Amino acid sequence: MAATTASAAADNLLNRRGSTDGIIIAEAIAQYRTQIDELKAACADMVPSDPPEPYDDLFFLRFLLTYKGSVAEALAIVRRTITWRLENADVLKRIREGTGGPLYDEKVSLYSVSSLHGSTVDGNHPVFIIRTGLTDVKLILDVAKPEEFLTWAIMQREQYFAVCDAATRRTGRLVKAFIINDFRGARISWSLIDSRIMKISGSAGREGDLYYPQLLAATVVVNAPSVALSFAFGIFRSFLPDNTQKLMLLCPAANASKPDISKCPFASKLLDPNDVPTFLGGKCVCPASSKWKGGKGDIGKVLEDRGKTTTYRWVARDSVGGCVRGVDNRRQKPLAKDEPLQLKVD
């Protein structure tokens, strides 16, 4: 399945008012009231009297939106999700509170360059940036077992979910995450089609879609692989679940690091150039002490509150400043074995 172009996707995401306003939660709950009550009743035997998080109307609504109101299709997935969340309640709670990371974070995050960075131009959705070109996955698999990397990859979505859920509850509209996946610096390597990486990516995508419905608005690929890498990249993408592929958008800009980001329709229509990192062609250079770039409007308030409580973060060693985990915006090559990120607990 081919990825959608960023231009068409950006147009679809913007409504007539030039906004990415999400579904109004109160209206959607009213529409699915009967189905929500059916799901609640069918899962009542699983939810403890004092649950570690709310299994409320909004929780069940996300599944019904995904399965178009079908209780029969959603039920097994909802029960599976509740089981998984209860089994991992302590870890997920620490992730939501910003006091810890996913399981095996002490291994995977040594060489993983990704973080939250502001919001869409209308302030309606948070933006997360992954600098894939700086991440040597084979290096991660030297320190983490494939099953550990998979567990980490699934749980990492809780970081996205924590921000989106808080913003959804604050705004009363369904807030989703935008992911920018930057391949600048990616080397011509068969690591993209390493069987272990394919299996992890496919499984993480499938499991993540099940446990976190209605979480992602889009994944925008910028600085896509050159012709020499396109074959490997195409094979890699084919292992991703259909829903993940549908949400994957390709930015047509040949090199998004140039000052004119209008070549990437997604960036020009949905992002403020002042909030876009310089390595993506914007103007933002975060200081080394920054946990992340703030957002606008209600999203900004959510990020501000989260920033005040977050005590757990990974940053580059001897950072001179950078928008994603303190890694220098000018860097164009993957982290080396002797350049791991370091954990800071405030």
mmCIF file of N, CA and C in Angstrom, residues 43 46-48 50-56 58-60 62-63 76-97 102-103 151 153-166 169 207-215 306:
data_model
loop_
_atom_site.group_PDB
_atom_site.id
_atom_site.type_symbol
_atom_site.label_atom_id
_atom_site.label_comp_id
_atom_site.label_asym_id
_atom_site.label_seq_id
_atom_site.Cartn_x
_atom_site.Cartn_y
_atom_site.Cartn_z
ATOM 1 N N CYS A 43 -17.160 -5.540 30.079
ATOM 2 C CA CYS A 43 -15.804 -5.523 30.645
ATOM 3 C C CYS A 43 -15.808 -5.269 32.151
ATOM 4 N N MET A 46 -13.541 -7.159 34.570
ATOM 5 C CA MET A 46 -12.094 -6.999 34.472
ATOM 6 C C MET A 46 -11.571 -5.782 35.225
ATOM 7 N N VAL A 47 -12.403 -4.771 35.349
ATOM 8 C CA VAL A 47 -11.950 -3.489 35.901
ATOM 9 C C VAL A 47 -12.048 -3.505 37.425
ATOM 10 N N PRO A 48 -10.934 -3.280 38.130
ATOM 11 C CA PRO A 48 -10.966 -3.275 39.595
ATOM 12 C C PRO A 48 -11.780 -2.108 40.132
ATOM 13 N N ASP A 50 -10.954 0.085 42.223
ATOM 14 C CA ASP A 50 -10.135 1.295 42.291
ATOM 15 C C ASP A 50 -9.051 1.206 41.215
ATOM 16 N N PRO A 51 -9.425 1.413 39.942
ATOM 17 C CA PRO A 51 -8.481 1.228 38.844
ATOM 18 C C PRO A 51 -7.366 2.267 38.871
ATOM 19 N N PRO A 52 -6.192 1.936 38.317
ATOM 20 C CA PRO A 52 -5.069 2.873 38.302
ATOM 21 C C PRO A 52 -5.240 4.029 37.325
ATOM 22 N N GLU A 53 -6.253 3.943 36.482
ATOM 23 C CA GLU A 53 -6.556 5.002 35.522
ATOM 24 C C GLU A 53 -8.035 4.891 35.170
ATOM 25 N N PRO A 54 -8.632 5.929 34.631
ATOM 26 C CA PRO A 54 -10.068 5.877 34.335
ATOM 27 C C PRO A 54 -10.418 5.010 33.121
ATOM 28 N N TYR A 55 -11.268 4.025 33.342
ATOM 29 C CA TYR A 55 -11.858 3.265 32.235
ATOM 30 C C TYR A 55 -13.259 3.836 32.042
ATOM 31 N N ASP A 56 -13.288 5.020 31.451
ATOM 32 C CA ASP A 56 -14.510 5.806 31.372
ATOM 33 C C ASP A 56 -15.049 5.848 29.944
ATOM 34 N N LEU A 58 -14.643 7.992 27.578
ATOM 35 C CA LEU A 58 -13.643 8.343 26.588
ATOM 36 C C LEU A 58 -12.777 7.138 26.226
ATOM 37 N N PHE A 59 -12.428 6.331 27.209
ATOM 38 C CA PHE A 59 -11.623 5.139 26.959
ATOM 39 C C PHE A 59 -12.320 4.222 25.956
ATOM 40 N N PHE A 60 -13.584 3.937 26.190
ATOM 41 C CA PHE A 60 -14.322 3.026 25.309
ATOM 42 C C PHE A 60 -14.659 3.680 23.964
ATOM 43 N N ARG A 62 -12.833 5.580 22.073
ATOM 44 C CA ARG A 62 -11.737 5.462 21.106
ATOM 45 C C ARG A 62 -11.834 4.157 20.310
ATOM 46 N N PHE A 63 -12.199 3.086 20.974
ATOM 47 C CA PHE A 63 -12.319 1.796 20.286
ATOM 48 C C PHE A 63 -13.520 1.785 19.349
ATOM 49 N N ALA A 76 -13.295 -7.835 21.975
ATOM 50 C CA ALA A 76 -12.107 -8.644 22.260
ATOM 51 C C ALA A 76 -10.862 -7.769 22.385
ATOM 52 N N ILE A 77 -10.767 -6.740 21.560
ATOM 53 C CA ILE A 77 -9.607 -5.846 21.602
ATOM 54 C C ILE A 77 -9.629 -5.019 22.881
ATOM 55 N N VAL A 78 -10.800 -4.559 23.286
ATOM 56 C CA VAL A 78 -10.906 -3.781 24.521
ATOM 57 C C VAL A 78 -10.482 -4.626 25.721
ATOM 58 N N ARG A 79 -10.962 -5.851 25.789
ATOM 59 C CA ARG A 79 -10.607 -6.720 26.911
ATOM 60 C C ARG A 79 -9.103 -7.032 26.905
ATOM 61 N N ARG A 80 -8.558 -7.247 25.740
ATOM 62 C CA ARG A 80 -7.120 -7.505 25.632
ATOM 63 C C ARG A 80 -6.317 -6.279 26.090
ATOM 64 N N THR A 81 -6.786 -5.095 25.709
ATOM 65 C CA THR A 81 -6.107 -3.856 26.092
ATOM 66 C C THR A 81 -6.165 -3.637 27.599
ATOM 67 N N ILE A 82 -7.325 -3.854 28.189
ATOM 68 C CA ILE A 82 -7.463 -3.674 29.644
ATOM 69 C C ILE A 82 -6.531 -4.639 30.376
ATOM 70 N N THR A 83 -6.475 -5.879 29.921
ATOM 71 C CA THR A 83 -5.575 -6.867 30.530
ATOM 72 C C THR A 83 -4.131 -6.388 30.468
ATOM 73 N N TRP A 84 -3.706 -5.933 29.289
ATOM 74 C CA TRP A 84 -2.332 -5.461 29.106
ATOM 75 C C TRP A 84 -2.038 -4.247 29.978
ATOM 76 N N ARG A 85 -2.981 -3.312 30.063
ATOM 77 C CA ARG A 85 -2.757 -2.102 30.842
ATOM 78 C C ARG A 85 -2.702 -2.408 32.343
ATOM 79 N N LEU A 86 -3.525 -3.322 32.809
ATOM 80 C CA LEU A 86 -3.486 -3.685 34.222
ATOM 81 C C LEU A 86 -2.202 -4.437 34.561
ATOM 82 N N GLU A 87 -1.748 -5.287 33.662
ATOM 83 C CA GLU A 87 -0.502 -6.032 33.894
ATOM 84 C C GLU A 87 0.709 -5.100 33.954
ATOM 85 N N ASN A 88 0.639 -3.994 33.242
ATOM 86 C CA ASN A 88 1.764 -3.049 33.188
ATOM 87 C C ASN A 88 1.423 -1.709 33.839
ATOM 88 N N ALA A 89 0.486 -1.723 34.764
ATOM 89 C CA ALA A 89 -0.050 -0.488 35.346
ATOM 90 C C ALA A 89 1.023 0.406 35.958
ATOM 91 N N ASP A 90 1.961 -0.176 36.700
ATOM 92 C CA ASP A 90 2.973 0.639 37.376
ATOM 93 C C ASP A 90 3.882 1.348 36.377
ATOM 94 N N VAL A 91 4.321 0.622 35.345
ATOM 95 C CA VAL A 91 5.201 1.217 34.340
ATOM 96 C C VAL A 91 4.467 2.310 33.558
ATOM 97 N N LEU A 92 3.244 2.022 33.134
ATOM 98 C CA LEU A 92 2.473 2.998 32.367
ATOM 99 C C LEU A 92 2.186 4.246 33.182
ATOM 100 N N LYS A 93 1.970 4.082 34.477
ATOM 101 C CA LYS A 93 1.717 5.232 35.363
ATOM 102 C C LYS A 93 2.956 6.128 35.420
ATOM 103 N N ARG A 94 4.139 5.529 35.531
ATOM 104 C CA ARG A 94 5.363 6.326 35.582
ATOM 105 C C ARG A 94 5.591 7.072 34.266
ATOM 106 N N ILE A 95 5.267 6.415 33.155
ATOM 107 C CA ILE A 95 5.414 7.081 31.855
ATOM 108 C C ILE A 95 4.486 8.285 31.776
ATOM 109 N N ARG A 96 3.218 8.089 32.173
ATOM 110 C CA ARG A 96 2.246 9.190 32.119
ATOM 111 C C ARG A 96 2.655 10.348 33.009
ATOM 112 N N GLU A 97 3.250 10.040 34.135
ATOM 113 C CA GLU A 97 3.636 11.082 35.088
ATOM 114 C C GLU A 97 4.984 11.715 34.750
ATOM 115 N N PRO A 102 9.511 3.477 29.339
ATOM 116 C CA PRO A 102 9.026 2.123 29.057
ATOM 117 C C PRO A 102 9.977 1.075 29.613
ATOM 118 N N LEU A 103 9.513 -0.156 29.697
ATOM 119 C CA LEU A 103 10.405 -1.248 30.068
ATOM 120 C C LEU A 103 11.585 -1.290 29.093
ATOM 121 N N THR A 151 8.882 -4.670 23.181
ATOM 122 C CA THR A 151 8.119 -4.201 24.345
ATOM 123 C C THR A 151 8.281 -2.699 24.510
ATOM 124 N N ALA A 153 9.057 -0.485 22.192
ATOM 125 C CA ALA A 153 8.424 0.230 21.081
ATOM 126 C C ALA A 153 6.918 0.370 21.284
ATOM 127 N N ILE A 154 6.289 -0.665 21.827
ATOM 128 C CA ILE A 154 4.849 -0.605 22.087
ATOM 129 C C ILE A 154 4.563 0.380 23.217
ATOM 130 N N MET A 155 5.329 0.274 24.292
ATOM 131 C CA MET A 155 5.091 1.122 25.467
ATOM 132 C C MET A 155 5.432 2.584 25.217
ATOM 133 N N GLN A 156 6.301 2.831 24.235
ATOM 134 C CA GLN A 156 6.660 4.215 23.944
ATOM 135 C C GLN A 156 5.434 5.036 23.558
ATOM 136 N N ARG A 157 4.430 4.366 22.991
ATOM 137 C CA ARG A 157 3.220 5.089 22.597
ATOM 138 C C ARG A 157 2.503 5.692 23.800
ATOM 139 N N GLU A 158 2.765 5.167 24.988
ATOM 140 C CA GLU A 158 2.149 5.741 26.183
ATOM 141 C C GLU A 158 2.584 7.189 26.383
ATOM 142 N N GLN A 159 3.819 7.509 25.951
ATOM 143 C CA GLN A 159 4.288 8.885 26.043
ATOM 144 C C GLN A 159 3.457 9.793 25.147
ATOM 145 N N TYR A 160 3.139 9.324 23.936
ATOM 146 C CA TYR A 160 2.262 10.095 23.055
ATOM 147 C C TYR A 160 0.858 10.191 23.658
ATOM 148 N N PHE A 161 0.387 9.046 24.142
ATOM 149 C CA PHE A 161 -0.969 8.970 24.671
ATOM 150 C C PHE A 161 -1.155 9.886 25.882
ATOM 151 N N ALA A 162 -0.156 9.969 26.753
ATOM 152 C CA ALA A 162 -0.267 10.792 27.954
ATOM 153 C C ALA A 162 -0.558 12.243 27.600
ATOM 154 N N VAL A 163 0.148 12.757 26.592
ATOM 155 C CA VAL A 163 -0.050 14.136 26.168
ATOM 156 C C VAL A 163 -1.396 14.305 25.473
ATOM 157 N N CYS A 164 -1.707 13.380 24.556
ATOM 158 C CA CYS A 164 -2.955 13.501 23.792
ATOM 159 C C CYS A 164 -4.186 13.328 24.673
ATOM 160 N N ASP A 165 -4.137 12.398 25.612
ATOM 161 C CA ASP A 165 -5.286 12.175 26.492
ATOM 162 C C ASP A 165 -5.522 13.378 27.386
ATOM 163 N N ALA A 166 -4.448 13.939 27.946
ATOM 164 C CA ALA A 166 -4.598 15.120 28.801
ATOM 165 C C ALA A 166 -5.171 16.291 28.016
ATOM 166 N N ARG A 169 -8.943 15.713 27.206
ATOM 167 C CA ARG A 169 -9.804 15.982 28.359
ATOM 168 C C ARG A 169 -9.879 17.470 28.663
ATOM 169 N N GLU A 207 0.484 -4.172 17.467
ATOM 170 C CA GLU A 207 0.115 -4.121 18.880
ATOM 171 C C GLU A 207 -0.231 -2.694 19.300
ATOM 172 N N GLY A 208 0.554 -1.736 18.815
ATOM 173 C CA GLY A 208 0.294 -0.344 19.161
ATOM 174 C C GLY A 208 -1.051 0.135 18.665
ATOM 175 N N ASP A 209 -1.425 -0.281 17.456
ATOM 176 C CA ASP A 209 -2.731 0.097 16.916
ATOM 177 C C ASP A 209 -3.868 -0.489 17.756
ATOM 178 N N LEU A 210 -3.657 -1.690 18.284
ATOM 179 C CA LEU A 210 -4.693 -2.324 19.101
ATOM 180 C C LEU A 210 -4.843 -1.622 20.445
ATOM 181 N N TYR A 211 -3.728 -1.388 21.121
ATOM 182 C CA TYR A 211 -3.763 -0.830 22.471
ATOM 183 C C TYR A 211 -4.004 0.677 22.504
ATOM 184 N N TYR A 212 -3.704 1.354 21.390
ATOM 185 C CA TYR A 212 -3.821 2.820 21.364
ATOM 186 C C TYR A 212 -4.626 3.285 20.147
ATOM 187 N N PRO A 213 -5.914 2.979 20.107
ATOM 188 C CA PRO A 213 -6.741 3.413 18.975
ATOM 189 C C PRO A 213 -6.920 4.923 18.963
ATOM 190 N N GLN A 214 -7.031 5.478 17.781
ATOM 191 C CA GLN A 214 -7.269 6.909 17.595
ATOM 192 C C GLN A 214 -6.154 7.769 18.191
ATOM 193 N N LEU A 215 -4.937 7.251 18.201
ATOM 194 C CA LEU A 215 -3.830 8.004 18.786
ATOM 195 C C LEU A 215 -3.071 8.830 17.752
ATOM 196 N N ARG A 306 3.013 19.340 32.001
ATOM 197 C CA ARG A 306 3.806 18.113 31.944
ATOM 198 C C ARG A 306 5.285 18.418 32.147
#
